[in-house]
mmCIF file of C-alpha atoms in Angstrom:
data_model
loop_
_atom_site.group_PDB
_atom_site.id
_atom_site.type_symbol
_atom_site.label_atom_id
_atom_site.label_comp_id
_atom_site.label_asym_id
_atom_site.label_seq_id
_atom_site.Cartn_x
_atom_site.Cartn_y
_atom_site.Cartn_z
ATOM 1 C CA UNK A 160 45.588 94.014 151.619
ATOM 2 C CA UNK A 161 48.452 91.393 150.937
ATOM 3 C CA UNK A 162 50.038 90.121 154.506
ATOM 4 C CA UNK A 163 52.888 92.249 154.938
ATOM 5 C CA UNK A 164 53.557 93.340 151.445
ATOM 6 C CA UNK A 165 52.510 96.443 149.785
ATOM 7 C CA UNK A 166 52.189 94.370 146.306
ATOM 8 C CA UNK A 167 49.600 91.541 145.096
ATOM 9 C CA UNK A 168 52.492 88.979 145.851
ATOM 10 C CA UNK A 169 53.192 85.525 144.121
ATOM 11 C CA UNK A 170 52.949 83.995 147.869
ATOM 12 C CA UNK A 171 50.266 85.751 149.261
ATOM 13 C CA UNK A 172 47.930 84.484 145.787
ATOM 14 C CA UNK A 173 49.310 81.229 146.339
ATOM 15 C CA UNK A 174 48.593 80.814 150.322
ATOM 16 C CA UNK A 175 45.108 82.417 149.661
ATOM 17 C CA UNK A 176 44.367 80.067 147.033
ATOM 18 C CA UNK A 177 46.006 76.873 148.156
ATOM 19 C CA UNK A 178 45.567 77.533 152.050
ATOM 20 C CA UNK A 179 49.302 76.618 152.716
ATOM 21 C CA UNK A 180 52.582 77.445 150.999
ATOM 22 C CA UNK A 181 53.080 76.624 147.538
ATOM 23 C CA UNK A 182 56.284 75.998 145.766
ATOM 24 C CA UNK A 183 57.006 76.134 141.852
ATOM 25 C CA UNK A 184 59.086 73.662 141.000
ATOM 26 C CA UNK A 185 60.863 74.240 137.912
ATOM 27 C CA UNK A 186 61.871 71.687 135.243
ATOM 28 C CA UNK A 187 63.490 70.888 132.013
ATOM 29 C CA UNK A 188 61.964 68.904 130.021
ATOM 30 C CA UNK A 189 64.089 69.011 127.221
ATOM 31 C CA UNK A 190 62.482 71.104 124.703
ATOM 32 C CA UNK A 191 64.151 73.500 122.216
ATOM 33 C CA UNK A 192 63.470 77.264 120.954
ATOM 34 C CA UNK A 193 62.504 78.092 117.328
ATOM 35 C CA UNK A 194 64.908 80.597 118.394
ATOM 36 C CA UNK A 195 67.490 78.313 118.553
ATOM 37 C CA UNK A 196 66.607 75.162 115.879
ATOM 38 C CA UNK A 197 67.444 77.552 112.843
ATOM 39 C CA UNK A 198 63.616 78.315 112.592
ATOM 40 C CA UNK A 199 64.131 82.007 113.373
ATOM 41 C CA UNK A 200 68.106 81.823 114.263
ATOM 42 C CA UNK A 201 70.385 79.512 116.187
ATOM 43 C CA UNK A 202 71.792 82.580 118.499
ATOM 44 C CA UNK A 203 68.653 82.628 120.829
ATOM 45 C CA UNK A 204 68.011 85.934 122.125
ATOM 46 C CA UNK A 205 71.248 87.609 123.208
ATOM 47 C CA UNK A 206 70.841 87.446 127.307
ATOM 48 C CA UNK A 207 69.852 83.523 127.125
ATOM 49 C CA UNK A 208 72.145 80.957 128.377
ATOM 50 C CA UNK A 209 72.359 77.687 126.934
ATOM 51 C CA UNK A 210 70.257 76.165 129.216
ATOM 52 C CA UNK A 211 67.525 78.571 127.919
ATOM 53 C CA UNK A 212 66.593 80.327 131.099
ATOM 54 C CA UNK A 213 66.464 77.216 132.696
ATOM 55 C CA UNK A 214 69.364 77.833 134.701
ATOM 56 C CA UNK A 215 68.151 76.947 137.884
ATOM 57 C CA UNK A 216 65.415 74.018 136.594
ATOM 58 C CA UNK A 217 66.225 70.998 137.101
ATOM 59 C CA UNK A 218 68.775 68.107 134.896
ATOM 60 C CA UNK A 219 67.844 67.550 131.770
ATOM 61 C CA UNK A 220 69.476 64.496 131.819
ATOM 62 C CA UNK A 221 66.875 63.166 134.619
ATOM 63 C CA UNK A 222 63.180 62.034 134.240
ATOM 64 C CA UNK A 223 60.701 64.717 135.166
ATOM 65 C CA UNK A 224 59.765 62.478 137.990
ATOM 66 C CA UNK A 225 63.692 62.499 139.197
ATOM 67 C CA UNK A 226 63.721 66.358 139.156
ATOM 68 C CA UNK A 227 60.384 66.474 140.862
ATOM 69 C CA UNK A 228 61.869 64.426 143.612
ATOM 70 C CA UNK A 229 65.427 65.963 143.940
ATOM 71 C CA UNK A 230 63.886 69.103 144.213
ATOM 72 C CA UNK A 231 60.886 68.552 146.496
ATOM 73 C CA UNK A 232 63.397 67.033 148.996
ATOM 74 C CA UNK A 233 64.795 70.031 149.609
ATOM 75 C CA UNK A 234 61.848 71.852 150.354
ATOM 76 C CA UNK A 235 60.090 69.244 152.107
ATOM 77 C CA UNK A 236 62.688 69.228 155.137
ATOM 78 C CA UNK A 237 61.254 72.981 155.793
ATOM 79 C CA UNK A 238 57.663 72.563 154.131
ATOM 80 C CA UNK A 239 56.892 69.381 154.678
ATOM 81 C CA UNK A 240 53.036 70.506 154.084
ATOM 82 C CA UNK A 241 53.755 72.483 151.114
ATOM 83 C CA UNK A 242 52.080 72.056 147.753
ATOM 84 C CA UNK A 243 53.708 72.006 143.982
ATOM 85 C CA UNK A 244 53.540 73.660 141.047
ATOM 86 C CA UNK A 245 55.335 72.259 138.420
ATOM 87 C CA UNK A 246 56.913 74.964 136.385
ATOM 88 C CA UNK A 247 58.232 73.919 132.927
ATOM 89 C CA UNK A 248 60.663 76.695 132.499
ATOM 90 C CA UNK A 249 63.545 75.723 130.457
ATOM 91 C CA UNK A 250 63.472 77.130 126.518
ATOM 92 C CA UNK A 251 60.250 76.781 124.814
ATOM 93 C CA UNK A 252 57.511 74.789 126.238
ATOM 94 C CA UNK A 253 54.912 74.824 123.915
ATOM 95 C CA UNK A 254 57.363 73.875 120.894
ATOM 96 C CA UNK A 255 56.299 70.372 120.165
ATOM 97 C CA UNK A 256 53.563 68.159 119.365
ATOM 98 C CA UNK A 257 50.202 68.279 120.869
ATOM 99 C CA UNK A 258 50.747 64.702 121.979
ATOM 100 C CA UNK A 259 54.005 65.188 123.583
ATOM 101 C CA UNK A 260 53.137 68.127 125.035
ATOM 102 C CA UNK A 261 50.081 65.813 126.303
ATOM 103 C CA UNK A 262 51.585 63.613 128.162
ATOM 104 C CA UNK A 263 54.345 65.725 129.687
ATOM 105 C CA UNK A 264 52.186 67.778 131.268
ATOM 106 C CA UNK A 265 49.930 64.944 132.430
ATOM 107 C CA UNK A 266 52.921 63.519 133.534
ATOM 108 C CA UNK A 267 54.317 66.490 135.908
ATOM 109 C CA UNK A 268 50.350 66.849 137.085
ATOM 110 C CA UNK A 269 50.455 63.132 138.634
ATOM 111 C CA UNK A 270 53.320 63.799 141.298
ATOM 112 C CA UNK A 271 51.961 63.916 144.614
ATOM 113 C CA UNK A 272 51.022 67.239 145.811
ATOM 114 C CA UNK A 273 51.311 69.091 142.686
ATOM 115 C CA UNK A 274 48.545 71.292 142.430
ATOM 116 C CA UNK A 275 49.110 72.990 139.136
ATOM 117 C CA UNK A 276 50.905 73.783 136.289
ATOM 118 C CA UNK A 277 53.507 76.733 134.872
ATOM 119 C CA UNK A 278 54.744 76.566 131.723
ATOM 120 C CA UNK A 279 56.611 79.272 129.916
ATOM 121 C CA UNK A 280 56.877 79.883 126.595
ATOM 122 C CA UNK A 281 56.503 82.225 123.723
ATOM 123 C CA UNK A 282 53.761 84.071 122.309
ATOM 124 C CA UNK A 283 54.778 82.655 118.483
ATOM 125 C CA UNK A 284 54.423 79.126 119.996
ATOM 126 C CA UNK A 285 50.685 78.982 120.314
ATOM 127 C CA UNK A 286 49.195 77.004 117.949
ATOM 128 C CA UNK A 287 45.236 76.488 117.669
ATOM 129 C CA UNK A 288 46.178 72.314 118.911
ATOM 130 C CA UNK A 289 48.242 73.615 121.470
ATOM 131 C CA UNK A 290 45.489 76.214 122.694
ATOM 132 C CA UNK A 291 43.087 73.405 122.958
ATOM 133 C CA UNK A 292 45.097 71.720 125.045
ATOM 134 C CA UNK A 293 45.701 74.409 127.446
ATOM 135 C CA UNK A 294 42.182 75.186 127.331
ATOM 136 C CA UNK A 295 41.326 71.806 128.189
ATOM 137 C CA UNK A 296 44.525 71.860 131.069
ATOM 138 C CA UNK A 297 42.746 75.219 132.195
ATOM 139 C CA UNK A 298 39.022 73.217 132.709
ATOM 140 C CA UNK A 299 41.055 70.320 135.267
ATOM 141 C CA UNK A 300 43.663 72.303 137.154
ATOM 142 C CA UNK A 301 45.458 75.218 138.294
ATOM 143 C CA UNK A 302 47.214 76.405 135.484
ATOM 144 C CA UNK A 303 49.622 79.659 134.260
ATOM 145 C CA UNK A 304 51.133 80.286 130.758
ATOM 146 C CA UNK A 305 53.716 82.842 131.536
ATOM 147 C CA UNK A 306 54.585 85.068 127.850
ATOM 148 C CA UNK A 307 58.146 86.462 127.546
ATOM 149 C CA UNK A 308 57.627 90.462 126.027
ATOM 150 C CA UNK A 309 60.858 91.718 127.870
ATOM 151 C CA UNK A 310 59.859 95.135 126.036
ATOM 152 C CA UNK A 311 57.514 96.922 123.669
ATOM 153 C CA UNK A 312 59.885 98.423 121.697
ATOM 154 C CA UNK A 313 60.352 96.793 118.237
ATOM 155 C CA UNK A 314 63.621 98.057 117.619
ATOM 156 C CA UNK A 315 65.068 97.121 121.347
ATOM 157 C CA UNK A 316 62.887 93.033 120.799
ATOM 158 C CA UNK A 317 65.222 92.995 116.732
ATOM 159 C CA UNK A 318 68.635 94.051 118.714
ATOM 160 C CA UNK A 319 68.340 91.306 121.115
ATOM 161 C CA UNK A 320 66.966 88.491 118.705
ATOM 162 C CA UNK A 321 63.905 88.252 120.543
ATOM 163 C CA UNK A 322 62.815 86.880 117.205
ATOM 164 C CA UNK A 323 58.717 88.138 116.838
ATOM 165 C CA UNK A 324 57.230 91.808 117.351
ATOM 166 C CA UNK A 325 55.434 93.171 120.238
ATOM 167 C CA UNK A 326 52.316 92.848 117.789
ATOM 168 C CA UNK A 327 52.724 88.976 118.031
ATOM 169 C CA UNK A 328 52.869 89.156 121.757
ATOM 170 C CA UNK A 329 49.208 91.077 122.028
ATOM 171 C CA UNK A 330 48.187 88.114 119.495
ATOM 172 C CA UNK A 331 49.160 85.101 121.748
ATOM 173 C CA UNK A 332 48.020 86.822 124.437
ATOM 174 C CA UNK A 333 44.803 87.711 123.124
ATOM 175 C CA UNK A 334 44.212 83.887 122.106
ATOM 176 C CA UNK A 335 44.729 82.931 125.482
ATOM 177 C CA UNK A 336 42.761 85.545 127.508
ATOM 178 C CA UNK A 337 39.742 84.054 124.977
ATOM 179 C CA UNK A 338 39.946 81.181 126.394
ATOM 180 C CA UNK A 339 40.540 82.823 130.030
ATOM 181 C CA UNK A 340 43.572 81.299 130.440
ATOM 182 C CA UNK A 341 45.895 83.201 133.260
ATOM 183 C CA UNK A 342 48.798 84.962 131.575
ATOM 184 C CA UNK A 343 51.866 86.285 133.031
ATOM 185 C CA UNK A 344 54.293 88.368 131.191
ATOM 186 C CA UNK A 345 57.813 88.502 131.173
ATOM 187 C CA UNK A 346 59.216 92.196 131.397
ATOM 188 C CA UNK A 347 63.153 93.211 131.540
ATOM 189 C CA UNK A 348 64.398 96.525 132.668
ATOM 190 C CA UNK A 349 67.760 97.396 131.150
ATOM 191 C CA UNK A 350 68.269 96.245 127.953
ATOM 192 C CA UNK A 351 70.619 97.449 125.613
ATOM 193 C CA UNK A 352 70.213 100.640 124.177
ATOM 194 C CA UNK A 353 67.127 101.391 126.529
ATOM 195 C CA UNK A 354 66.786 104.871 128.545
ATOM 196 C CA UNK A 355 64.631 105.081 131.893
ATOM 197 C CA UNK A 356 61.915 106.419 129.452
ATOM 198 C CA UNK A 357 61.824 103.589 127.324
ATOM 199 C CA UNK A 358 61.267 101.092 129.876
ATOM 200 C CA UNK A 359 58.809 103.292 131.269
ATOM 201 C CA UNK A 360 56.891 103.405 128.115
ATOM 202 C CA UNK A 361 56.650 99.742 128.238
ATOM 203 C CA UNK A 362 55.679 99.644 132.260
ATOM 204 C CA UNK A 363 52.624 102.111 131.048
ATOM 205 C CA UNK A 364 51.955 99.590 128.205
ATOM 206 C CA UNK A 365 51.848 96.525 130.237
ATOM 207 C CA UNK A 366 49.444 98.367 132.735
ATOM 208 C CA UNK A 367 47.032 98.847 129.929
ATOM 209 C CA UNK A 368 46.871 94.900 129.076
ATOM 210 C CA UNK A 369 44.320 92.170 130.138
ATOM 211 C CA UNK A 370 47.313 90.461 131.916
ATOM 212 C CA UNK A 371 46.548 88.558 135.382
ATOM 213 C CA UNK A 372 50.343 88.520 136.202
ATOM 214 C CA UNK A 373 53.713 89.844 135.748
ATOM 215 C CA UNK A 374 57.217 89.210 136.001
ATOM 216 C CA UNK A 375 60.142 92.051 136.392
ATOM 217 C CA UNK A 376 63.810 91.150 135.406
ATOM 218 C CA UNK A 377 66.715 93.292 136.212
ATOM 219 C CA UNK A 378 69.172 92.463 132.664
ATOM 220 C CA UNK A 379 72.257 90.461 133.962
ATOM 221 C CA UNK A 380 74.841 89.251 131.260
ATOM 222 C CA UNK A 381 75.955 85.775 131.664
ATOM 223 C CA UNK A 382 79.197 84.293 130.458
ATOM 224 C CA UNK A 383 79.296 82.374 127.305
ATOM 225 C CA UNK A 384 76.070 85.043 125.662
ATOM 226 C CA UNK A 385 75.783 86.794 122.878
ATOM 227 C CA UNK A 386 74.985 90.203 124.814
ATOM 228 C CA UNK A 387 78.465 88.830 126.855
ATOM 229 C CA UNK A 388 80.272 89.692 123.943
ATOM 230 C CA UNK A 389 78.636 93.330 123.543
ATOM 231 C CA UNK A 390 79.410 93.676 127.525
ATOM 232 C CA UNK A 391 83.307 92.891 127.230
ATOM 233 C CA UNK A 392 83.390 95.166 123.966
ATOM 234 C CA UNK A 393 82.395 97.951 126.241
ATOM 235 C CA UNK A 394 78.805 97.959 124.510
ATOM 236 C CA UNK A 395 76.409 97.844 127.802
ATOM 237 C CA UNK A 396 76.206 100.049 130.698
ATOM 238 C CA UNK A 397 74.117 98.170 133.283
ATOM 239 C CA UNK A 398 71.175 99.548 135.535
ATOM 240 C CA UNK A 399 72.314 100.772 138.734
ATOM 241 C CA UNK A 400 70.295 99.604 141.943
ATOM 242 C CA UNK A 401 68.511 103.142 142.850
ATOM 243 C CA UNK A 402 67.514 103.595 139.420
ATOM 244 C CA UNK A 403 66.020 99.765 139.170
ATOM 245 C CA UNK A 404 63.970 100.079 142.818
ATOM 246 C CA UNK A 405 62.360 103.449 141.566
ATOM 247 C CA UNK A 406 61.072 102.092 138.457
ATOM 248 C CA UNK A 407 59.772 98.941 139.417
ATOM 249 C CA UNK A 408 57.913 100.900 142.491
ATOM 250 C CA UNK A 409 56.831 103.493 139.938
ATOM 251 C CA UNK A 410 55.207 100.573 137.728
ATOM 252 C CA UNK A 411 53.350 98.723 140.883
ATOM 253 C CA UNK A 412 51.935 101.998 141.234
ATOM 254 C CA UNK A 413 50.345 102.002 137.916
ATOM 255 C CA UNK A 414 49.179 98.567 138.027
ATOM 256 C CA UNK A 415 45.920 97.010 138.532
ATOM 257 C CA UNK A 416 45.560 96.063 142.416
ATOM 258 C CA UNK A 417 44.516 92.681 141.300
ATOM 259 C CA UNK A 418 47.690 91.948 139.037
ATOM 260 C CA UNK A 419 49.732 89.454 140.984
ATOM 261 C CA UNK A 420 53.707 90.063 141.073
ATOM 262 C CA UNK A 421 54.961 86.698 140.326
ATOM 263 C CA UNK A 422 58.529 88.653 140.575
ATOM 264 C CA UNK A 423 60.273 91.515 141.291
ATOM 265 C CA UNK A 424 64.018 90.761 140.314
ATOM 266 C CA UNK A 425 66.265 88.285 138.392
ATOM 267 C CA UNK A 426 69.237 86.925 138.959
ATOM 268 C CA UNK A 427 71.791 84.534 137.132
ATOM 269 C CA UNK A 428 74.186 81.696 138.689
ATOM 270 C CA UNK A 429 77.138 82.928 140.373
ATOM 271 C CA UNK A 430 79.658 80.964 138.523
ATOM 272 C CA UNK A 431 78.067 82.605 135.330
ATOM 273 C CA UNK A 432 77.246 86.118 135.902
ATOM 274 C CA UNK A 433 79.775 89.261 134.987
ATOM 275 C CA UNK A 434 77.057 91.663 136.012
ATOM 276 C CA UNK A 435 75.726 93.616 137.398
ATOM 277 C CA UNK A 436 76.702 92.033 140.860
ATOM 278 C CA UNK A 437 74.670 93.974 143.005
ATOM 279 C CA UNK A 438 71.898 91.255 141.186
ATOM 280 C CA UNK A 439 73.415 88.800 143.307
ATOM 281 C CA UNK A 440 71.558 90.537 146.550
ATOM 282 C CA UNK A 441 68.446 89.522 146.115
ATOM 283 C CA UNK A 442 66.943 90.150 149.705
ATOM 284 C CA UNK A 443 68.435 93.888 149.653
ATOM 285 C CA UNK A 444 66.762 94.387 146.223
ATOM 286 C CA UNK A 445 63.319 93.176 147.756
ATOM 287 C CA UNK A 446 63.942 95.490 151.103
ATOM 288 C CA UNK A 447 64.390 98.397 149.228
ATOM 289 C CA UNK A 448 61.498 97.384 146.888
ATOM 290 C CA UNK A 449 59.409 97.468 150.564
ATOM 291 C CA UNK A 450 61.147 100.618 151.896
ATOM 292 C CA UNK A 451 60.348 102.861 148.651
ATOM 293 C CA UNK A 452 56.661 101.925 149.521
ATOM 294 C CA UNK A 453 56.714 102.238 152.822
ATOM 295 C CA UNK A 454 58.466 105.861 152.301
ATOM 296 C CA UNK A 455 56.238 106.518 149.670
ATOM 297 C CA UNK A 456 52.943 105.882 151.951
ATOM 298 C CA UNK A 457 52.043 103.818 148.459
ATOM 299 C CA UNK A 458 51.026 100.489 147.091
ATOM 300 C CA UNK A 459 50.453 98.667 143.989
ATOM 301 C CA UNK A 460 47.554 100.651 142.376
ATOM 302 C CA UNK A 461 47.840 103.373 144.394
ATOM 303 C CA UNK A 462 48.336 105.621 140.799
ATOM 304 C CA UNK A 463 46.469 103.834 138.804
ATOM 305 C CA UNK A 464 43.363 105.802 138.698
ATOM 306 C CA UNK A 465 45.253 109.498 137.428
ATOM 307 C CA UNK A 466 47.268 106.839 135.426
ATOM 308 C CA UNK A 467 44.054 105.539 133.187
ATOM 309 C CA UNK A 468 42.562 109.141 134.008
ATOM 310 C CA UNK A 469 46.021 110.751 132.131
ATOM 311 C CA UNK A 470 45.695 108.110 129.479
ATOM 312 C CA UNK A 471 42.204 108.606 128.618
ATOM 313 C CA UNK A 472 42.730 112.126 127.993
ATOM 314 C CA UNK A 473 45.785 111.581 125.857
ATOM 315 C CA UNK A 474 43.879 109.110 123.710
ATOM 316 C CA UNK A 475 40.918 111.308 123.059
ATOM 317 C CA UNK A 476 43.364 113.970 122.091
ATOM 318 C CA UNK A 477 44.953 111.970 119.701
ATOM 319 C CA UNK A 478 41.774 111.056 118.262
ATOM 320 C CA UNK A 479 39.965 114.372 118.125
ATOM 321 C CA UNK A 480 43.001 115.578 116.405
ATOM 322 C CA UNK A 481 42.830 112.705 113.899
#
């Protein structure tokens, strides 16, 4: 159903939309985090460097137009027919003005051969001026508002300073699937204090929601981070690599066939990461990912019916006996 992959992949949406390969481009445009301006707290959730995800986006320092360039350089020696999105990944990128926000967008949507728009931000970020303007981003081009959840566990979101509930997240995201805006969420396995059923319960959550996309993150602790400190204090025991592959094949089994996998792993800079290192190997991670299927005779979906079948049950249950 999707080339060679057993998944709805990023690629394969992209090539069947855009009819060639498509590249996200990510940049910084310099925003901040109420996370991180005092609003909430000036720690930032615990697993964030300073460059507020935006490790691998581009300078800060540099125009938009200069990252654009520096980075579509690079892939235009190997693509040189290859389209753009331009991803605005770093920190918060809905925290400003409507009329910054404005022309920053406009601005990344002029380059040549950018076909659309990314931009990543928070579900406590969403403000009606703001939605208008995505709505109105949503009517002209190719656009994606990717949510950060990372888990549906309230106590887990307060021990990592994510800073707002998982009730906040089902209100931004609500506000944007009104105005059919496609939503990706952000979802990390092995965070502190987590079991294997935990995460699960938040895998069987995120199946249940009007989301058109999804990204997985394997927890890596980064020099220089809060949840650095709890590492070196002997306070984390990271995910091993079996465990990860089964239950991020588990979770594309629950999902809706038509949920695209914008990614299946993370990964931190080299020079930054204490662990795990087996994060580092991202092609072996994305083999076994393929193998477990393949062993499996499965696919994204392929539970999904006994999945909302199981549910349904459980939820009349819970009702009748209410």
């Amino acid at each position: 159903m999707w080339g060679d992959k057993r998944y709805h992949s990023w690629n394969y949406h992209l090539r069947k939309t855009f009819g060639t390969k498509v590249f996200k481009l990510p940049l910084d445009a310099g925003f901040t985090c109420p996370n991180r301006d005092g609003t909430y707290s000036t720690e930032g959730c615990i697993y964030c460097s300073s460059r507020g995800s935006g490790d691998f986006a581009g300078n800060v320092n540099y125009s938009l137009e200069k990252q654009y360039l520096q980075t579509r350089e690079m892939m235009h020696k190997k693509w040189p027919d290859a389209k753009y999105i331009a991803y605005f990944q770093a920190f918060t990128n809905t925290y400003a003005s409507e009329s910054i926000l404005r022309e920053l967008y406009n601005t990344a949507l002029s380059f040549p051969n950018v076909v659309g728009i990314s931009i990543a931000t928070r579900p406590d970020c969403l403000p009606a001026e703001v939605l208008d303007l995505l709505e109105e981003l949503n009517n002209k081009t190719y656009l994606w508002v990717e949510l950060g959840l990372q888990t549906v566990h309230d106590k887990t979101a307060s021990l990592i300073n994510r800073g707002h509930d998982y009730r906040c997240f089902i209100d931004g995201l609500n506000k944007l699937q009104e105005r059919n805006i496609n939503t990706c969420a952000h979802v990390i396995y092995g965070l502190p204090g987590e079991t294997i059923s935990d995460m699960w319960s938040t895998s069987k959550t995120i199946a249940t929601l009007p989301l058109q996309g999804i990204k997985f993150h394997l927890l890596h602790v980064l020099k220089g981070t809060p949840l650095a400190k709890i590492y070196q204090q002997g306070g984390l025991e990271f995910m091993d690599f079996d465990a990860y592959i089964k239950l991020v094949v588990d979770t594309l089994e629950i999902l809706p066939d038509d949920m695209i996998i914008h990614r299946l792993t993370g990964d931190g800079p080299r020079d930054l990461l204490l662990g795990p290192m087996w994060s580092q190997k991202k092609w072996e991670i994305l083999n076994a990912i393929d193998h477990e299927l393949l062993n499996r005779s499965s696919k994204q979906g392929a539970k999904r019916h006994d999945f909302l079948l199981h549910n349904r049950i459980i939820n009349n249950t819970i009702c009748y006996k209410g």
